PDB file of C-alpha atoms and ligand atoms in Angstrom:
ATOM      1  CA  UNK F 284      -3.439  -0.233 -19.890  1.00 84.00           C
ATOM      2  CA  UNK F 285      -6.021   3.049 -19.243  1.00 93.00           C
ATOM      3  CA  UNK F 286      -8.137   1.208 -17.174  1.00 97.00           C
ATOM      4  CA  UNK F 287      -8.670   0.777 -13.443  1.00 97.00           C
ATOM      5  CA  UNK F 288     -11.503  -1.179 -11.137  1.00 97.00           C
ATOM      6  CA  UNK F 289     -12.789   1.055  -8.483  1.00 97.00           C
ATOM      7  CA  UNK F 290     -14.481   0.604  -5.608  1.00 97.00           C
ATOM      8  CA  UNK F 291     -17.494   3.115  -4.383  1.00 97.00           C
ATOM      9  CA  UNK F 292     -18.466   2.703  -0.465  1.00 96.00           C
ATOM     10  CA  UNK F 293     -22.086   1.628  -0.058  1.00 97.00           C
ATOM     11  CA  UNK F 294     -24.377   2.994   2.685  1.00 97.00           C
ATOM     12  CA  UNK F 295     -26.752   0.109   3.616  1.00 95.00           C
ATOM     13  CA  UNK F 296     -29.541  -0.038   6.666  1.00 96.00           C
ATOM     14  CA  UNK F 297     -32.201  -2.299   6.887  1.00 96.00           C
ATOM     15  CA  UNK F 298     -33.917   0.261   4.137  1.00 96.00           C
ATOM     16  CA  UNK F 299     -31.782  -0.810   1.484  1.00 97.00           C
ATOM     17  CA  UNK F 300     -27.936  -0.017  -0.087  1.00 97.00           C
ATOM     18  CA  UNK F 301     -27.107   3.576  -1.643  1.00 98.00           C
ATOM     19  CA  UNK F 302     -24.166   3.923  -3.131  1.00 97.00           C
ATOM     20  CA  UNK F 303     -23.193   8.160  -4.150  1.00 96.00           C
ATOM     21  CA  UNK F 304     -20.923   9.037  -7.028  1.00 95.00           C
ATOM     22  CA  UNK F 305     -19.115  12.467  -7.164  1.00 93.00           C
ATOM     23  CA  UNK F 306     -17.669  14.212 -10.060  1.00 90.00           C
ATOM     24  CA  UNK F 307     -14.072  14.690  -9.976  1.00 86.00           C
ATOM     25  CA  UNK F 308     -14.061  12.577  -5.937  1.00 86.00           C
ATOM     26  CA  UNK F 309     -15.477   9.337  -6.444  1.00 87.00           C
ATOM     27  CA  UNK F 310     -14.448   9.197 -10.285  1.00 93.00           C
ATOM     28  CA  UNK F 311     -11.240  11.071 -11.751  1.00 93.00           C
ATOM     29  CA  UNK F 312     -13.090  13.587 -14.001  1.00 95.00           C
ATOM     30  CA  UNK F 313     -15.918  15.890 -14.104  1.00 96.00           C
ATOM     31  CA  UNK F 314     -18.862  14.241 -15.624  1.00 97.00           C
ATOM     32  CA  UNK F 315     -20.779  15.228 -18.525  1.00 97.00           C
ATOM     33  CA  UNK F 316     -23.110  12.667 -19.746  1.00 98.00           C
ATOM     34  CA  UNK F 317     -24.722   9.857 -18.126  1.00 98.00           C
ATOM     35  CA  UNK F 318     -26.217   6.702 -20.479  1.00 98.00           C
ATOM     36  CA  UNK F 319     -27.151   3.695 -19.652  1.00 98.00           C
ATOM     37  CA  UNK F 320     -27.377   0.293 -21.989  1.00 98.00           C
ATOM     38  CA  UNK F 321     -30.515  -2.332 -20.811  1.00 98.00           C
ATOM     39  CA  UNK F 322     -32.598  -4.957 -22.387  1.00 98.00           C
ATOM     40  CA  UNK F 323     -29.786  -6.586 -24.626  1.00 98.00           C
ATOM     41  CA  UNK F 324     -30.625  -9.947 -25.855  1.00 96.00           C
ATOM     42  CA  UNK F 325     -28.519 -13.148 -25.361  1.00 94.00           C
ATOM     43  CA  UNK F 326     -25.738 -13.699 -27.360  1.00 95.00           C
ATOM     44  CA  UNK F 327     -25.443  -9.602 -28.383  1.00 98.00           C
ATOM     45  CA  UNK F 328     -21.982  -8.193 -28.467  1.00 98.00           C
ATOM     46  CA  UNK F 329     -21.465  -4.324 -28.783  1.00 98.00           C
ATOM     47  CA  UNK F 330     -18.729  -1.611 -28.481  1.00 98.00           C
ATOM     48  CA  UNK F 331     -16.328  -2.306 -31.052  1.00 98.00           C
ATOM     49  CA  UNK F 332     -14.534   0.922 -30.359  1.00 98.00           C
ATOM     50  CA  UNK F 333     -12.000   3.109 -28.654  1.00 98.00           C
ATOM     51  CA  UNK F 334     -12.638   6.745 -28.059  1.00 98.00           C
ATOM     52  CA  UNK F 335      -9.352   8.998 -28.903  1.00 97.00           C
ATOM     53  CA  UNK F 336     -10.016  11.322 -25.633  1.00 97.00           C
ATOM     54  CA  UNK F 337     -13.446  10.201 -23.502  1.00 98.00           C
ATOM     55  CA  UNK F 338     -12.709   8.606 -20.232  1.00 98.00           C
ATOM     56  CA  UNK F 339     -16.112   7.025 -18.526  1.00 98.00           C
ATOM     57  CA  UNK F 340     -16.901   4.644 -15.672  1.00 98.00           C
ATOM     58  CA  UNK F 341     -19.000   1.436 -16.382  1.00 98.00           C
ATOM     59  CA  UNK F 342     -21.427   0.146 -13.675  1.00 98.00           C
ATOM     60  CA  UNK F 343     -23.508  -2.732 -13.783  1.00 98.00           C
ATOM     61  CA  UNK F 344     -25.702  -1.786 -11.566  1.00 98.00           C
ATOM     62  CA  UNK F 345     -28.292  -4.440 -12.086  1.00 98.00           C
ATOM     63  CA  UNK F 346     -27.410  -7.983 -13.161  1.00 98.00           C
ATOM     64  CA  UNK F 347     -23.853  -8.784 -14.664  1.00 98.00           C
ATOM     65  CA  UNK F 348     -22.031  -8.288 -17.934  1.00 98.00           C
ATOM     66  CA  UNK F 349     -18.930  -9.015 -18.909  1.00 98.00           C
ATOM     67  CA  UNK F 350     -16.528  -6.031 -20.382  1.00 98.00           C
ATOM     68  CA  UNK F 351     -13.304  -6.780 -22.848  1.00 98.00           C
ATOM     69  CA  UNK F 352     -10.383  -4.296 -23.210  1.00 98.00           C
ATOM     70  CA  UNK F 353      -8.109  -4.030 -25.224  1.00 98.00           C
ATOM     71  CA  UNK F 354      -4.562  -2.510 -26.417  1.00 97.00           C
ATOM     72  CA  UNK F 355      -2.272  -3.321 -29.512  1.00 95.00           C
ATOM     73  CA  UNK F 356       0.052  -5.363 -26.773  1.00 95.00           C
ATOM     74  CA  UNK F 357      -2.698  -6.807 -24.000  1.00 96.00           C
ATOM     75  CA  UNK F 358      -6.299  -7.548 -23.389  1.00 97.00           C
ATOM     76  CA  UNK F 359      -8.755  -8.238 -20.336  1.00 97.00           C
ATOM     77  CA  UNK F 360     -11.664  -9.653 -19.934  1.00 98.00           C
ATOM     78  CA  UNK F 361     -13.750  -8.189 -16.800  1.00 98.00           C
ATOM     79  CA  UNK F 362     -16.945  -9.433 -15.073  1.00 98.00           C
ATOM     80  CA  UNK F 363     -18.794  -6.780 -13.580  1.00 98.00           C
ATOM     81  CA  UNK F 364     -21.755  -7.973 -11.156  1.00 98.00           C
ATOM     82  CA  UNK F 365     -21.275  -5.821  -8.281  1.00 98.00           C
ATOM     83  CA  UNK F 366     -23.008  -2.186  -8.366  1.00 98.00           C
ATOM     84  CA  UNK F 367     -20.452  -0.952  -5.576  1.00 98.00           C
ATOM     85  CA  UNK F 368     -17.989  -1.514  -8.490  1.00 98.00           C
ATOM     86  CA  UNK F 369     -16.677   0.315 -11.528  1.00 98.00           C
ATOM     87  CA  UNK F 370     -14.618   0.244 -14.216  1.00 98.00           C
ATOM     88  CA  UNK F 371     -12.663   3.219 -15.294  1.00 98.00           C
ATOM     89  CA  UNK F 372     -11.722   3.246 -18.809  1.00 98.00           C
ATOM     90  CA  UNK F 373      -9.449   5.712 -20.325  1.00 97.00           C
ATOM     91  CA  UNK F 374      -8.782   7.227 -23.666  1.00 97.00           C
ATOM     92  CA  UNK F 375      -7.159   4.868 -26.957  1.00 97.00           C
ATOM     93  CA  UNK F 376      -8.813   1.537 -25.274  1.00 98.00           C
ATOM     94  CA  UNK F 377     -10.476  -0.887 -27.348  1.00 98.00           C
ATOM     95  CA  UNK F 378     -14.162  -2.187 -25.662  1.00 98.00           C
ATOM     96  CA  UNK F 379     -16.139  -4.242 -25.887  1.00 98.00           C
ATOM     97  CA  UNK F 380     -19.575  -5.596 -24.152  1.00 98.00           C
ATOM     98  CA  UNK F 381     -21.290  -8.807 -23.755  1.00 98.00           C
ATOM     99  CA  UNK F 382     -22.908 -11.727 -21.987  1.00 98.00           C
ATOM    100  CA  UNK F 383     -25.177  -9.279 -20.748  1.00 98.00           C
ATOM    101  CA  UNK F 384     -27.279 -10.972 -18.094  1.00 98.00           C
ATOM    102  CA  UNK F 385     -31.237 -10.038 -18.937  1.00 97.00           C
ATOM    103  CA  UNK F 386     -31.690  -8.299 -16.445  1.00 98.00           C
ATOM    104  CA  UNK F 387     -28.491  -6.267 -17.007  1.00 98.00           C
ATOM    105  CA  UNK F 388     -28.276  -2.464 -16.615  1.00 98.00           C
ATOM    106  CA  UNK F 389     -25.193  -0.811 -17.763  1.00 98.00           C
ATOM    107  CA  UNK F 390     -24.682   2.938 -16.118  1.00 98.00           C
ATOM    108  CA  UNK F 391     -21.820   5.275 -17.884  1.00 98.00           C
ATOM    109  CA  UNK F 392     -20.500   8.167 -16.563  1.00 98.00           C
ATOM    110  CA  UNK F 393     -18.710  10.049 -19.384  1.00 98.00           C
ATOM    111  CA  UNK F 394     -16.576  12.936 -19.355  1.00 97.00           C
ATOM    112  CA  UNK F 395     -17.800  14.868 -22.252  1.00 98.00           C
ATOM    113  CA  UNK F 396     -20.634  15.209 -24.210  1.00 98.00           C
ATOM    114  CA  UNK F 397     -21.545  12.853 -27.097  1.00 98.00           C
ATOM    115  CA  UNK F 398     -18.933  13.325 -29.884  1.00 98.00           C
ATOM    116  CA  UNK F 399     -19.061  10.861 -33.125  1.00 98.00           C
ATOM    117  CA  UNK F 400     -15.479  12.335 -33.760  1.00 98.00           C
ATOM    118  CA  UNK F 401     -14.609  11.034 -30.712  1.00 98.00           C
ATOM    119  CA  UNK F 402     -15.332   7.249 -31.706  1.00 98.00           C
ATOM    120  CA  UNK F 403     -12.352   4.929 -33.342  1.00 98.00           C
ATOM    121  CA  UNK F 404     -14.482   2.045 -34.930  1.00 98.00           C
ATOM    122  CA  UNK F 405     -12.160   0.340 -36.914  1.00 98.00           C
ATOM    123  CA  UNK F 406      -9.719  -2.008 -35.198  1.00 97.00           C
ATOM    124  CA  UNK F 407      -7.129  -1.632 -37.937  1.00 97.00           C
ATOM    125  CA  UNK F 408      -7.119   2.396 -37.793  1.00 98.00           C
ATOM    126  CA  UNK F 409      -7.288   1.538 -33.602  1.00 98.00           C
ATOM    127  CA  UNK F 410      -4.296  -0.495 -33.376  1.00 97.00           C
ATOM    128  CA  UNK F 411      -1.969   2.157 -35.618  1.00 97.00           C
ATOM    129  CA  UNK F 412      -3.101   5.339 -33.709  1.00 96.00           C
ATOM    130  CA  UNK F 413      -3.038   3.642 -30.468  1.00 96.00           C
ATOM    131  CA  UNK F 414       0.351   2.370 -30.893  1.00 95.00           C
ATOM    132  CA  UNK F 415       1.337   5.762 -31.265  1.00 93.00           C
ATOM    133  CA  UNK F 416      -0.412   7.226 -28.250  1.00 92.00           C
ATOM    134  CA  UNK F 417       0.721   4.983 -25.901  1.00 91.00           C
ATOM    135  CA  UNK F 418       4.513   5.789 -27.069  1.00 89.00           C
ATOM    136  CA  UNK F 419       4.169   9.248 -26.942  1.00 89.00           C
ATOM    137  CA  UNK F 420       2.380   8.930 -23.444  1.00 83.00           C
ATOM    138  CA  UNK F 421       4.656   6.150 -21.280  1.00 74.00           C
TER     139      UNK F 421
HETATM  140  P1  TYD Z 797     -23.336   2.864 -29.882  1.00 54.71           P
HETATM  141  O1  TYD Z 797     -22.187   3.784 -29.627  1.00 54.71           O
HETATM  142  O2  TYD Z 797     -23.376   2.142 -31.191  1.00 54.71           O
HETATM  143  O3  TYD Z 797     -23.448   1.793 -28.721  1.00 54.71           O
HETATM  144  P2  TYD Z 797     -22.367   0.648 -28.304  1.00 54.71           P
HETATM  145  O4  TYD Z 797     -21.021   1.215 -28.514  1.00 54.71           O
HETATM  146  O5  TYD Z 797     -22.702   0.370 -26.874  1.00 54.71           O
HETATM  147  O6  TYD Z 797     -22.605  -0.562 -29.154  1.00 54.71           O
HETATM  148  O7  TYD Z 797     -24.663   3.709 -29.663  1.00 54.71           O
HETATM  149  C1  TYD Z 797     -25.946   3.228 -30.006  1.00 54.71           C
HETATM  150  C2  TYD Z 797     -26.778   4.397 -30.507  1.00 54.71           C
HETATM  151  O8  TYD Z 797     -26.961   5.373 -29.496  1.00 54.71           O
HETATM  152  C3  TYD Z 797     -26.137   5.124 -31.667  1.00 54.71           C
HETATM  153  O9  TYD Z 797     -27.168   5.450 -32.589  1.00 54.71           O
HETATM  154  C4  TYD Z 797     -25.579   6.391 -31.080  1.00 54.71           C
HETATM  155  C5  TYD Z 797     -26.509   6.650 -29.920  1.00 54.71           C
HETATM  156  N1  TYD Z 797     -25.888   7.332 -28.772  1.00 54.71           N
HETATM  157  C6  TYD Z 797     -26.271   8.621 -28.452  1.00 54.71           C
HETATM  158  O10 TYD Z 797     -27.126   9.244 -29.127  1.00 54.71           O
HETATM  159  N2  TYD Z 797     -25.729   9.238 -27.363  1.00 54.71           N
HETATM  160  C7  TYD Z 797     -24.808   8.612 -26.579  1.00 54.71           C
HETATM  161  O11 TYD Z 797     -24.324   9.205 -25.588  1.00 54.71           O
HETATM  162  C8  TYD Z 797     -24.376   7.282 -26.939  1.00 54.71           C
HETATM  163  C9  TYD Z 797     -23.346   6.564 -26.121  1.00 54.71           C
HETATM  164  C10 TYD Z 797     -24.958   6.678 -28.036  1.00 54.71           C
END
C-alpha cells in the first residue's frame, strides 16, 4: 500500500533517550524539509490529501495521534505513540490525521521541498489517478 512502520534504535542512559535519523540510512530518501504539526485541538481532523510524488516519515514524537491511509482498494488506521517509531508514507496515498493527543507533536521528514502542485486534495480526482498509478507501478 506505499507505506511501511519503521523502527529507529534509541540510545538511552540514565541522561535520557536519543534517538538519530539519517538521510537516505535510517529513512529511504534524502531529506529536504522538516515540519512539524503541534497544538491541535480535540476533535480536529486534517490531511485530506495524497501527494502525487513526496514520500515523508511521520513521528509522534511527543504524545500520540492516530494516522489513516488510504488507497482506492484498502485503508489503515495507525496509532503512533512511540517516538522510536515512524511511519513511512509513499507517493498516491490518501492521509489523514487525528485524535491528536494535546500534547501531541507531529515531526515530518519530507523528501522535497514544499510543492502545492504536489498536493491531490480531492478524493474523487485521488481515487481516479491513483488507480492508475498503482496499475502502472505493481
Ligand atoms: P496543510 O497542508 O493544510 O496541513 P495538513 O495537511 O496537515 O492539514 O498545511 C497548513 C498550512 O501550512 C498551509 O497554509 C500550507 C502551509 N505549509 C507550508 O507553508 N509548508 C509546508 O511544508 C507545509 C506542510 C504546509
Amino acid at each position: 500500500m506505499n507505506i511501511q512502520l519503521m523502527e529507529f534504535p534509541r540510545h538511552m542512559d540514565e541522561y535520557g533517550s536519543l534517538v538519530p535519523i539519517e538521510a537516505s540510512d535510517s529513512v529511504p530518501f534524502d531529506i529536504k524539509r522538516v515540519y512539524y504539526i503541534y497544538g491541535v485541538e480535540k476533535g480536529v481532523r486534517r490531511g485530506f490529501h495524497s501527494h502525487a510524488d513526496l514520500e515523508q516519515v511521520l513521528i509522534c514524537v511527543s504524545g500520540h495521534v492516530r494516522i489513516l491511509v488510504k488507497t482506492p482498494w484498502e485503508e489503515q488506521e495507525i496509532f503512533l505513540d512511540d517516538p522510536q517509531k515512524g511511519l513511512y508514507i509513499g507517493p498516491m496515498v490518501w492521509r489523514e490525521m487525528f485524535d491528536f493527543s494535546g500534547d501531541a507533536v507531529l515531526l515530518v521528514l519530507a523528501g522535497d521541498h514544499y510543492k502545492v502542485e504536489d498536493y491531490i486534495r480531492d478524493y474523487n480526482k485521488y481515487e481516479q489517478i491513483a488507480r492508475q498509478y498503482f496499475t502502472e507501478n505493481q
